[in-house]
Coordinates of C-alpha atoms in Angstrom, one line a residue:
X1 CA -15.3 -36.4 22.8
X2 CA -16.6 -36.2 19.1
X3 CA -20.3 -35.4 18.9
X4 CA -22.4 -38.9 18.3
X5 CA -23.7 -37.2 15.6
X6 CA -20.6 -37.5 13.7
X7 CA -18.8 -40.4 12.4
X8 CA -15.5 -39.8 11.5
X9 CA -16.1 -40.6 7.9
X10 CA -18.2 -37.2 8.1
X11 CA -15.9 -35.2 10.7
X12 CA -13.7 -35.9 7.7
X13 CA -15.7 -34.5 5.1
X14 CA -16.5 -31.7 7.4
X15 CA -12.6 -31.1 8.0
X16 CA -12.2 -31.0 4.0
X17 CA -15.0 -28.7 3.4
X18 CA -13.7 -25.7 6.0
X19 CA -10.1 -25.9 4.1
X20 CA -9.0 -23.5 0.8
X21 CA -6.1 -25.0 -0.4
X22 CA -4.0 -24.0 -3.6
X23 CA -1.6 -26.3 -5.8
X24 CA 0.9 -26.1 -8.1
X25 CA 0.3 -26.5 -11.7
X26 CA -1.8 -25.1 -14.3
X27 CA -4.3 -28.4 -14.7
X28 CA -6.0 -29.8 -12.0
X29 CA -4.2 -32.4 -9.7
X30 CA -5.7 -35.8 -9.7
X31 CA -5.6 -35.6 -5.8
X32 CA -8.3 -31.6 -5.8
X33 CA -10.4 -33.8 -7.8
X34 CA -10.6 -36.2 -5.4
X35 CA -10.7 -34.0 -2.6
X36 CA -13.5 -32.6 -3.9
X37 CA -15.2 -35.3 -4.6
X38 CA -14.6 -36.4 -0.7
X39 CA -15.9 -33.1 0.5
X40 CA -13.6 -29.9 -0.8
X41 CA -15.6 -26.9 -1.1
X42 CA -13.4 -24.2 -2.2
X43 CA -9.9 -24.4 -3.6
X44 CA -7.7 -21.1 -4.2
X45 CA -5.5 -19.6 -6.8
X46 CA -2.1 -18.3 -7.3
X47 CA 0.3 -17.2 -10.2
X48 CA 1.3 -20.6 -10.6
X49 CA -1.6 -21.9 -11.8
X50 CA -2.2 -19.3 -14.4
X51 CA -1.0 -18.6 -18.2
X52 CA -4.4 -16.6 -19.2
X53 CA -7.6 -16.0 -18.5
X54 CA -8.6 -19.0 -21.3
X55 CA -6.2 -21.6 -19.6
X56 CA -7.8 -20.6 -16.3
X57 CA -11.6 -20.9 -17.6
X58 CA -10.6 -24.1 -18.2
X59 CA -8.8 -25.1 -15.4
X60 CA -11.8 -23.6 -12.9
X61 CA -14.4 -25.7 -15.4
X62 CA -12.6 -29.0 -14.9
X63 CA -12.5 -28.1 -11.3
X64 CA -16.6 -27.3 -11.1
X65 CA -17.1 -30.8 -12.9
X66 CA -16.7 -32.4 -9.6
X67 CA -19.0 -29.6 -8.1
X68 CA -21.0 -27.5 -9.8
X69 CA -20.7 -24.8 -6.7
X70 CA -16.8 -25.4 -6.0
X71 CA -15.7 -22.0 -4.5
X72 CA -12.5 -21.2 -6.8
X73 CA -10.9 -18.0 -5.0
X74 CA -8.0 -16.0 -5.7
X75 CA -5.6 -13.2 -4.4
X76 CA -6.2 -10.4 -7.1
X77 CA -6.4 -6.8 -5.8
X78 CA -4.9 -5.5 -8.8
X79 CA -2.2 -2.9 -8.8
X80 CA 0.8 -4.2 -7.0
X81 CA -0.3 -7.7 -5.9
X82 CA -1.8 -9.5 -8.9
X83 CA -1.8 -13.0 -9.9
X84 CA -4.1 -13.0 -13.0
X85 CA -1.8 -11.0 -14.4
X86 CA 1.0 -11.8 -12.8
X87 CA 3.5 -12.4 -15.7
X88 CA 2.6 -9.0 -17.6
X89 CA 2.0 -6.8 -14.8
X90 CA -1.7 -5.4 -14.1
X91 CA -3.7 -3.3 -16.2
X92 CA -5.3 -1.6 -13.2
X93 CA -3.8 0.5 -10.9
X94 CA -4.2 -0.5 -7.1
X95 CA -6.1 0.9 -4.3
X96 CA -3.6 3.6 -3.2
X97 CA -4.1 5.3 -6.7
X98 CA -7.5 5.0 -6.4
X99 CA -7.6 6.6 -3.0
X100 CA -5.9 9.3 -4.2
X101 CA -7.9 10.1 -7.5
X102 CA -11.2 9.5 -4.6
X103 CA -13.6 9.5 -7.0
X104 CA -15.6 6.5 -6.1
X105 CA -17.7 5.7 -9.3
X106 CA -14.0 5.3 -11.0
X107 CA -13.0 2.7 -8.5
X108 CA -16.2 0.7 -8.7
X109 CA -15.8 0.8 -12.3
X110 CA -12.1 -0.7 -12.1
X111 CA -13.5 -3.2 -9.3
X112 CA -16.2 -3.9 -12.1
X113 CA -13.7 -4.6 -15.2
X114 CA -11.3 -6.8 -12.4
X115 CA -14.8 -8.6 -11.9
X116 CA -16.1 -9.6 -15.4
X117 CA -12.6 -10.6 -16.1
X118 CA -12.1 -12.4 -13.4
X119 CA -15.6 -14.2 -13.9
X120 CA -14.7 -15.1 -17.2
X121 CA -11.6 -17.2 -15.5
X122 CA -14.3 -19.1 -13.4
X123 CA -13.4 -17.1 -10.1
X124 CA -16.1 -16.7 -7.7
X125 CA -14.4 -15.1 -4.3
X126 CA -11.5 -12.6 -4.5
X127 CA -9.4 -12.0 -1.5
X128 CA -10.0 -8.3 -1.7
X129 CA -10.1 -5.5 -1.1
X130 CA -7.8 -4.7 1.3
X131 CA -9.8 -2.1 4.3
X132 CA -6.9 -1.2 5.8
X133 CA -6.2 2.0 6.8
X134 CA -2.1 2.7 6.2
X135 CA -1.5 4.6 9.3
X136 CA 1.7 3.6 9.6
X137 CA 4.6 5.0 6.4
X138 CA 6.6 2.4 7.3
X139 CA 4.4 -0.4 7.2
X140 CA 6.0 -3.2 5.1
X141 CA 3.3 -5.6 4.4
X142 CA 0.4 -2.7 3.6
X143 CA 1.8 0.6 1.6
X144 CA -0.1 0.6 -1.7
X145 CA -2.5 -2.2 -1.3
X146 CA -4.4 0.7 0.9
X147 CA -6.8 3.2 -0.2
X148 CA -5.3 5.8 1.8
X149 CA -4.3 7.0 5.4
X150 CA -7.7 8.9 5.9
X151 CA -10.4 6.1 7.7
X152 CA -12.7 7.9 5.4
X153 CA -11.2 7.7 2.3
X154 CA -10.6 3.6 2.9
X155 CA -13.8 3.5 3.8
X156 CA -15.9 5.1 0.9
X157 CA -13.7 3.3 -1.5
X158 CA -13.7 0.2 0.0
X159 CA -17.4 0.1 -0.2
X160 CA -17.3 1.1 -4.5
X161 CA -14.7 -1.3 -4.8
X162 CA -17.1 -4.2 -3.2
X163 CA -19.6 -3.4 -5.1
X164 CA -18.2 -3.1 -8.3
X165 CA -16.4 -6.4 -7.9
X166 CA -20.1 -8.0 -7.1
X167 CA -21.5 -6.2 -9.4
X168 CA -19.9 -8.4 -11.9
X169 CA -20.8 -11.6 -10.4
X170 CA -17.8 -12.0 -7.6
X171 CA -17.4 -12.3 -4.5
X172 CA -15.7 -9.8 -2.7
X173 CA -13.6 -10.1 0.6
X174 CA -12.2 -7.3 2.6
X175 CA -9.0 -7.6 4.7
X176 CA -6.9 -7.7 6.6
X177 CA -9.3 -7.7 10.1
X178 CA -9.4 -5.9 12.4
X179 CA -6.6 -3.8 10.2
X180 CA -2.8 -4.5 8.9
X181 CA -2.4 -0.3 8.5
X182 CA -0.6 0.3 11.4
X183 CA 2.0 -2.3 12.0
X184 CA 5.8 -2.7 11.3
X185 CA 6.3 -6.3 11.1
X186 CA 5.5 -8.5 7.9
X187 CA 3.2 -11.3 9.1
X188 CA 4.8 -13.4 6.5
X189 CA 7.5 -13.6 8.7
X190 CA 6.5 -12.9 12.1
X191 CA 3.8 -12.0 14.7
X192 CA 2.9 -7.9 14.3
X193 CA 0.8 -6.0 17.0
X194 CA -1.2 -3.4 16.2
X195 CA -0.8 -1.5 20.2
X196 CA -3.8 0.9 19.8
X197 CA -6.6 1.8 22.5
X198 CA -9.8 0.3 21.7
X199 CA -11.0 4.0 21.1
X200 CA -8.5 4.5 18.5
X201 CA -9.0 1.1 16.8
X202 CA -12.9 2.2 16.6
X203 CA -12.1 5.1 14.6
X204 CA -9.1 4.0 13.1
X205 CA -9.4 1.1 11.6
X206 CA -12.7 -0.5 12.1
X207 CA -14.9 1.7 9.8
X208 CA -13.8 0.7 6.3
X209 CA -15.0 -2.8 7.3
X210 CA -18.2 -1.1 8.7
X211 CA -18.7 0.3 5.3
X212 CA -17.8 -3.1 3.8
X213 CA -20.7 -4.9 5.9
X214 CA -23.1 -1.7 4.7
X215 CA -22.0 -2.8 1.2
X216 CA -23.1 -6.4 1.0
X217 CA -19.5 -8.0 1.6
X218 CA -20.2 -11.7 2.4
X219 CA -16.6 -12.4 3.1
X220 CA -13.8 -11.5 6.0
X221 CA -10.3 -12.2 5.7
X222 CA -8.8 -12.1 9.4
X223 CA -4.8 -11.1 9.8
X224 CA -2.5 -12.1 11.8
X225 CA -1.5 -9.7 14.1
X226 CA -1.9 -8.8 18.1
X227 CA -4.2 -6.6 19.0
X228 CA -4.0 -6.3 22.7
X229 CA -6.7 -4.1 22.8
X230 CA -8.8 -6.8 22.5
X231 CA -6.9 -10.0 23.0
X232 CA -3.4 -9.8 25.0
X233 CA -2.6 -13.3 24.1
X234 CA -3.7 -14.2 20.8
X235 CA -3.5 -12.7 17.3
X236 CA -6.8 -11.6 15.5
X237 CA -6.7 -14.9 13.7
X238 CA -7.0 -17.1 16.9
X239 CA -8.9 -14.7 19.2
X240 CA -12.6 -15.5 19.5
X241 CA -12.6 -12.6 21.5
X242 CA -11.9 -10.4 18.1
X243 CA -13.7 -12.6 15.5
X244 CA -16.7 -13.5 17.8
X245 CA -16.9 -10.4 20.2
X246 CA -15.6 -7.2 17.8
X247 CA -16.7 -8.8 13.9
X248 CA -19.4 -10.9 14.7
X249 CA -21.5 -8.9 17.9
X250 CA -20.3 -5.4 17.6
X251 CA -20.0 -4.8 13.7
X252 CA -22.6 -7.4 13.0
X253 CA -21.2 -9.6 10.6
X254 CA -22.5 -12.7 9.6
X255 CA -20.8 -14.2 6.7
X256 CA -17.9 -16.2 6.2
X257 CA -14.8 -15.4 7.9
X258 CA -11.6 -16.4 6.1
X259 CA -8.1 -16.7 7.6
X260 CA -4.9 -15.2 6.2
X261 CA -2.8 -18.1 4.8
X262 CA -2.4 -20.1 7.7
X263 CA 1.1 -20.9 6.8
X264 CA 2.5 -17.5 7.8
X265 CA 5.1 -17.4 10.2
X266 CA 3.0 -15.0 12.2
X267 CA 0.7 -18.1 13.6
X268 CA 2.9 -21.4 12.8
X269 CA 5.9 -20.1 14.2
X270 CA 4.2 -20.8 17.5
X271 CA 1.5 -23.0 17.0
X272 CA 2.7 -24.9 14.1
X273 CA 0.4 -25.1 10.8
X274 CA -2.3 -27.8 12.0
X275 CA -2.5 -25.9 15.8
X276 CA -2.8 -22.7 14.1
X277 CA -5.9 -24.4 11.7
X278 CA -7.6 -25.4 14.9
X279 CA -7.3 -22.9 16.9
X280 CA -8.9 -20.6 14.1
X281 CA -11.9 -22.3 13.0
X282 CA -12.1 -22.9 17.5
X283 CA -12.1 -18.7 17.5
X284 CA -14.4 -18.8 14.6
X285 CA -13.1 -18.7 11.0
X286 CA -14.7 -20.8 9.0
X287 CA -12.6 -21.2 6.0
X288 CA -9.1 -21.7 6.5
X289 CA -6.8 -20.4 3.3
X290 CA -3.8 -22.4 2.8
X291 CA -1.1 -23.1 -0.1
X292 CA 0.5 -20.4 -1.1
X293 CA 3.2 -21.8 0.5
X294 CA 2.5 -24.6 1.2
X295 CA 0.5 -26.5 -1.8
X296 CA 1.3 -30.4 -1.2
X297 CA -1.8 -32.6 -0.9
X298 CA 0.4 -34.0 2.7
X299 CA -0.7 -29.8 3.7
X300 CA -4.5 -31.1 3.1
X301 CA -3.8 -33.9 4.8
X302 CA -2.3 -33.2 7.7
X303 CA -4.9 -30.3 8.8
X304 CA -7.6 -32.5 7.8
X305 CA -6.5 -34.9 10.7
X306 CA -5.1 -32.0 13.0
X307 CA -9.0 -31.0 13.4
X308 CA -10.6 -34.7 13.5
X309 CA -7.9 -35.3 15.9
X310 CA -9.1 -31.9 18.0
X311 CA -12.7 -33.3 17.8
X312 CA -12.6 -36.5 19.0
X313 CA -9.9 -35.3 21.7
X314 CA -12.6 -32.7 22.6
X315 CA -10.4 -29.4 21.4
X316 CA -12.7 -28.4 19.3
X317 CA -16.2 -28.6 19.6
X318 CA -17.8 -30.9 16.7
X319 CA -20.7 -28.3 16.9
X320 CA -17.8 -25.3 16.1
X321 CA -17.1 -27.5 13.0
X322 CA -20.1 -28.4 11.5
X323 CA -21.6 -24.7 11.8
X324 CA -17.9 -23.5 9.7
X325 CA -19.0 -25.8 7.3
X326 CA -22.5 -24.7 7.4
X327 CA -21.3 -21.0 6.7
X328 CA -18.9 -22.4 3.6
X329 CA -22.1 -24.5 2.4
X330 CA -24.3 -21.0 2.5
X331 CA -21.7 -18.9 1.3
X332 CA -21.1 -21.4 -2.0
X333 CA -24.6 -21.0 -2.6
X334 CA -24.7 -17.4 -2.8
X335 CA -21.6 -16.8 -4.9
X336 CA -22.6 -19.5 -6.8
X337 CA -26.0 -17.2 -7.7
X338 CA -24.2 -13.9 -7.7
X339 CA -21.9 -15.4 -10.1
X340 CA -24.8 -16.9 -12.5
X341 CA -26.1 -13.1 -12.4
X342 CA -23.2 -11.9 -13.6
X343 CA -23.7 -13.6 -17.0
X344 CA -25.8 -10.9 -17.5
X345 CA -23.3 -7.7 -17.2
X346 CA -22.5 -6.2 -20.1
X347 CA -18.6 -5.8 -20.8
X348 CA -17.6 -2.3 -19.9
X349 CA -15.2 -0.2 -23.0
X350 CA -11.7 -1.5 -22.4
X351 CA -9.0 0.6 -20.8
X352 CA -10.7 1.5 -17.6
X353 CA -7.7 0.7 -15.5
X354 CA -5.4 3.0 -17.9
X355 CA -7.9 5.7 -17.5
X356 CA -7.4 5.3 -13.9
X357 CA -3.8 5.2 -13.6
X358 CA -3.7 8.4 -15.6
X359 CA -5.6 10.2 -13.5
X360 CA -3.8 8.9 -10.4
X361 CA -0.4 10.7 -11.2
X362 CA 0.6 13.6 -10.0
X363 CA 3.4 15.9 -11.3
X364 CA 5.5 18.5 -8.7
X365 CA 8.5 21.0 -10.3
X366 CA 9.4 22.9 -12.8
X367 CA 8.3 21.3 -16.1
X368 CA 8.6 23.6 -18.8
X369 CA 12.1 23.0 -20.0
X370 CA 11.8 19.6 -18.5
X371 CA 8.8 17.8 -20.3
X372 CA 8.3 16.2 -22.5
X373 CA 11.3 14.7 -23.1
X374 CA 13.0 15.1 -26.3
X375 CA 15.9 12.6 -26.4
X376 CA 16.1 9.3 -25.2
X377 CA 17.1 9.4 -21.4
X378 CA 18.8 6.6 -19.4
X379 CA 16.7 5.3 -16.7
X380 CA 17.9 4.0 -13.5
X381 CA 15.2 1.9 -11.5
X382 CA 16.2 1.6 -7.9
X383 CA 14.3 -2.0 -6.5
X384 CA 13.6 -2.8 -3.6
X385 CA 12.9 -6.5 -2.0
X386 CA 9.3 -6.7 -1.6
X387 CA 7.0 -8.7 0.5
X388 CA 6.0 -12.1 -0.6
X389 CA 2.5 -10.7 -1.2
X390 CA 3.7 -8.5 -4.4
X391 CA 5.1 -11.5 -7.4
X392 CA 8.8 -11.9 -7.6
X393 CA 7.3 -12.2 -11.3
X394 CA 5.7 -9.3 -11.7
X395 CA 7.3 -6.8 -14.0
X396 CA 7.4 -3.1 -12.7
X397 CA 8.7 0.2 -13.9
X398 CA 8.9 2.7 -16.5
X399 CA 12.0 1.9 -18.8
X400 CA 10.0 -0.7 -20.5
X401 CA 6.8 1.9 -21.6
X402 CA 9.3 4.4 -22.0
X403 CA 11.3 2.7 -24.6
X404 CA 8.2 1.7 -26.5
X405 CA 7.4 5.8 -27.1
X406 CA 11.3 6.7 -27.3
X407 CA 13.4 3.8 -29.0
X408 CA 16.8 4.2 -27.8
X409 CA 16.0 4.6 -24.1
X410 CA 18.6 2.7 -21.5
X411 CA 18.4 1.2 -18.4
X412 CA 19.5 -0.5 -15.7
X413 CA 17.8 -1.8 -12.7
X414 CA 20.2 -1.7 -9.1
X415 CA 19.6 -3.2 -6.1
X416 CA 20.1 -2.4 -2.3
X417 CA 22.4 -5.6 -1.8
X418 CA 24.3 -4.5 -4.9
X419 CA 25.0 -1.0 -3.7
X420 CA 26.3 -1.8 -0.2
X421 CA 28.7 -4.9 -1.3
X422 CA 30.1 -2.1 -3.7
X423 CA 29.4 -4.6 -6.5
X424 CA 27.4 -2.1 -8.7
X425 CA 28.8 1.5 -8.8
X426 CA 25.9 4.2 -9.8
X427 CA 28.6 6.6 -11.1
X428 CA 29.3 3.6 -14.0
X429 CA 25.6 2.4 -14.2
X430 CA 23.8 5.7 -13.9
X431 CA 25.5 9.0 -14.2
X432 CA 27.8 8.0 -17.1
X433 CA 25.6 6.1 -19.1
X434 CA 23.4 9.6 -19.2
X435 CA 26.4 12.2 -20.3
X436 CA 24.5 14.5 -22.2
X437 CA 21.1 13.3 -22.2
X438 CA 17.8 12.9 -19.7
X439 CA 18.5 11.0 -16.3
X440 CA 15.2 9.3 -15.3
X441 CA 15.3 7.8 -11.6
X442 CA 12.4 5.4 -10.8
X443 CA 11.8 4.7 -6.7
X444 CA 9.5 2.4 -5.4
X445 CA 9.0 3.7 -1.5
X446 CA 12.6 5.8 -1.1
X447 CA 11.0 7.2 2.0
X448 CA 10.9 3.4 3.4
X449 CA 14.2 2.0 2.2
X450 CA 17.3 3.9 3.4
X451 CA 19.5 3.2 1.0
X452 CA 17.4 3.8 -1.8
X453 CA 16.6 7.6 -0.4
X454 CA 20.4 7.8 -0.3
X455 CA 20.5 7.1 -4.0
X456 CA 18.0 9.1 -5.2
X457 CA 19.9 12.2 -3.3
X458 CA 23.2 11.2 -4.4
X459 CA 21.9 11.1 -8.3
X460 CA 20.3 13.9 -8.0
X461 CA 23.1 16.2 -6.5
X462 CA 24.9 14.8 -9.6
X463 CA 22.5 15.5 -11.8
X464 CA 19.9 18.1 -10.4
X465 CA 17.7 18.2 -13.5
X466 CA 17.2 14.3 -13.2
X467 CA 13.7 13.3 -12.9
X468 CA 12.1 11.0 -10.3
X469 CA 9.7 8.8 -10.6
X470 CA 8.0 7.7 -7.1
X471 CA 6.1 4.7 -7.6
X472 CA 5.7 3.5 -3.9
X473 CA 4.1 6.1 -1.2
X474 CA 5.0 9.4 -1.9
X475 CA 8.3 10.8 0.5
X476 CA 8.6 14.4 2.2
X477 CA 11.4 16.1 0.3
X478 CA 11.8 13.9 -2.7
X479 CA 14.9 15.8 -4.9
X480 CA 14.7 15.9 -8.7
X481 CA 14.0 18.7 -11.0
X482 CA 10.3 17.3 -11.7
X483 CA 8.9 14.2 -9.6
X484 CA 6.5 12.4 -11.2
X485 CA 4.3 10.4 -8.7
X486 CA 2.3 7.3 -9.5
X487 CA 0.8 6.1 -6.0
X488 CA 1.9 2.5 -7.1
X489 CA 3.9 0.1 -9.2
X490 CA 1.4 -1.7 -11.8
X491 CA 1.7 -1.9 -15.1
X492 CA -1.2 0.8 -15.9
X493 CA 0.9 2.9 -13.7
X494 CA 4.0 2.3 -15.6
X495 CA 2.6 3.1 -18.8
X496 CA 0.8 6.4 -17.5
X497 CA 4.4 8.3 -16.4
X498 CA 6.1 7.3 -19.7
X499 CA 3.4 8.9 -20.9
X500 CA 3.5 11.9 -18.7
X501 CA 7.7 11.5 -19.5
X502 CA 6.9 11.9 -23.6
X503 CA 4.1 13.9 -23.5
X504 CA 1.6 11.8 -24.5
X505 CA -0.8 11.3 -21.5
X506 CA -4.6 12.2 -21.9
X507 CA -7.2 11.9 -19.0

């Protein structure tokens, strides 16, 4: 039964105060005000709520009216999975470019610049960065969002990017515990498992969020995945065994744990969305991320009683509750003071994040009578479906920078789905649109997508001084005259190989 020292007007408030929803709109819902005003401590972000940086510094200040130390979080690692700038793209390349440049004052400085802007928005946590270590090529929830395949690598980066990011006055979390690398299921959609010896998970996976702990990170996002290892039964999420036993007593962590979006399909396809909420903050998260999915005040709601319920039914210990809510409470505080001491950073010179996307690429072939181009080539960009982590919204590619610098450029932008129904032809949308001038293919992981690989090799046969453009993880045995690699997708990254393309690009 419920603890006498709760009533259930405060189990309530307690309930409210471990939850981080989102909602849909780009002004504050009547019924976050209220929520907060009944005990709401954080609330989270998505591309749905933003237009710019402005609107948002609005938006979060409405928000903090009701409380002054409202934790307003948001899913920004830059790079491929952006949401503050989501419609446009992101000026910073992600962590995979990063990784590979390894130069770690660079990537604090881009974690910096993310920070100040995101500041300036009213942010105070970022779900970021991601620590995993991308063990597995064909991981299709990871790829790019990692710093590298090398525990090292991840873990000296992961450290700069953490303290750049609270360097500016924000919170930083590192995910996805205890490690997303090395997995072939997207959690989205269904329950992963990670089957690694403990041995191999110790030096594996586990030392980039050492290295985060060494670096001051106050936050831990938990994934949703089966590690047997450690817990045959239940994924990281809902394993007190993993969030008590391997982040709390062996790496020695004592801030606030935060759960993937509890929505997935990884944890409500069998516990549903208010068992999964109390069976985490039972294992030990303390604040439960939900919304960006499902973003209905009737979400709020119905976890709200799915763990007063659990309380007074005796599920979950009151005492399990009320020191979740303590660890939200201390955690607001502190962001709340890193954030006023980031008033203080200076702004960095702008362009960072192009600097660092030019010095991510890398250029294989012959390139002498290949670059720069002289005419205006037709570009065919070969898209994949991505997971729901990347924006449906989010503008990618090259044909867009590359028309800026050579007017005239075509394109066309073909699908998987389109190919193998027969619907789109690349002998009509490719090769004959680029009779007698420059063929430009763009990938996006060919070495992961079948079809896409069978593309690239069929253009290229036809066309052997086409150039590729990788802009996922780099493949073994990529065809094309020159291959131009980015070591991601953003924006930045777009920009830097039409500059490579026209000859234009300076480090």
């Amino acid at each position: 039964m419920a603890s006498s020292k709760h009533s259930g007007g405060e189990l309530r408030r307690l309930a409210l105060s471990v939850l981080q929803p989102g909602f849909v709109g780009t002004e504050a819902p009547d019924w976050v005000l209220r929520a907060i005003g009944d005990g709401l401590t954080s609330v989270v972000l998505f591309s749905r709520n933003i237009v710019s940086v402005e609107q948002v510094a609005r938006l979060t200040a409405r928000l903090r009216a009701e409380n002054p130390e409202l934790i307003v979080a948001i899913d920004e690692e830059a790079g491929d999975v952006t949401r503050i700038e989501s419609a446009t793209g992101s000026t910073r390349p992600g962590n995979f470019a990063l990784g590979t440049v390894d130069d770690t004052d660079l990537t604090e400085a881009v974690a910096a610049d993310l920070g100040r802007q995101l500041r300036s928005a009213g942010v105070s946590l970022d779900y970021a960065p991601s620590a995993d270590v991308n063990s597995n090529p064909d991981n299709p929830i990871i790829g790019v969002r990692s710093f590298g395949t090398d525990p090292d690598v991840v873990s000296r980066h992961t450290a700069a990017w953490i303290r750049g990011l609270q360097s500016s006055g924000v919170a930083a979390c590192a995910k996805h515990f205890p490690g997303h690398g090395d997995v072939a299921v997207d959690s989205h959609h269904d329950l992963p498992a990670y089957g690694a010896g403990r041995d191999e998970i110790a030096a594996q996976a586990l030392p980039p969020f050492r290295a985060a702990v060494a670096a001051g990170v106050r936050a831990v996002m938990s994934g949703h995945l089966l590690v047997p290892a450690h817990d045959p039964d239940l994924p990281a999420t809902l394993s007190r065994r993993i969030l008590q036993g391997l982040l709390r007593d062996e790496l020695g962590f004592d801030g606030l744990i935060v759960s993937d979006a509890i929505e997935m399909g990884a944890v409500t396809a069998r516990h549903g969305i208010d068992g999964a909420t109390v069976k985490a903050v039972a294992a030990g998260v303390d604040a439960v991320c939900v919304g960006g999915e499902s973003a209905e005040e009737t979400t709020v709601d119905l976890l709200v009683k799915g763990l007063v319920t659990a309380v007074t039914a005796g599920e979950l210990p009151a005492e399990r509750l009320a020191e979740a809510a303590g660890r939200v409470r201390e955690f607001a505080d502190w962001s709340a003071g890193l954030r006023a001491a980031g008033a203080a950073v200076e702004t960095a010179g702008d362009g960072i994040g192009q600097v660092a996307a030019r010095r991510a690429v890398r250029v294989a072939g012959d390139v002498r009578d290949a670059l720069p181009l002289t005419a205006a080539p037709h570009v065919v960009e070969l898209a994949p479906v991505t997971n729901m982590a990347i924006g449906k919204e989010t503008p990618w590619g090259v044909a867009v920078p590359l028309r800026e610098r050579l007017p005239g450029t075509t394109s066309v932008r073909v699908r998987g789905e389109e190919l193998e129904q027969g619907t789109v032809a690349l002998e009509s949308c490719a090769l004959e649109p680029a009779a007698g001038r420059p063929l430009v293919i763009v990938a996006r992981d060919a070495a992961r997508h079948a079809w896409m690989d069978r593309a690239v090799t069929g253009l290229t046969s036809a066309r052997p001084d086409a150039i590729v453009v990788e802009m996922g993880l780099p493949g073994a045995g990529i065809a094309g005259a020159v291959r131009i690699f980015t070591h991601g997708a953003s924006a930045a990254s777009g920009t830097a190989a039409a500059e490579v393309l026209t000859g234009t690009l300076s480090r």
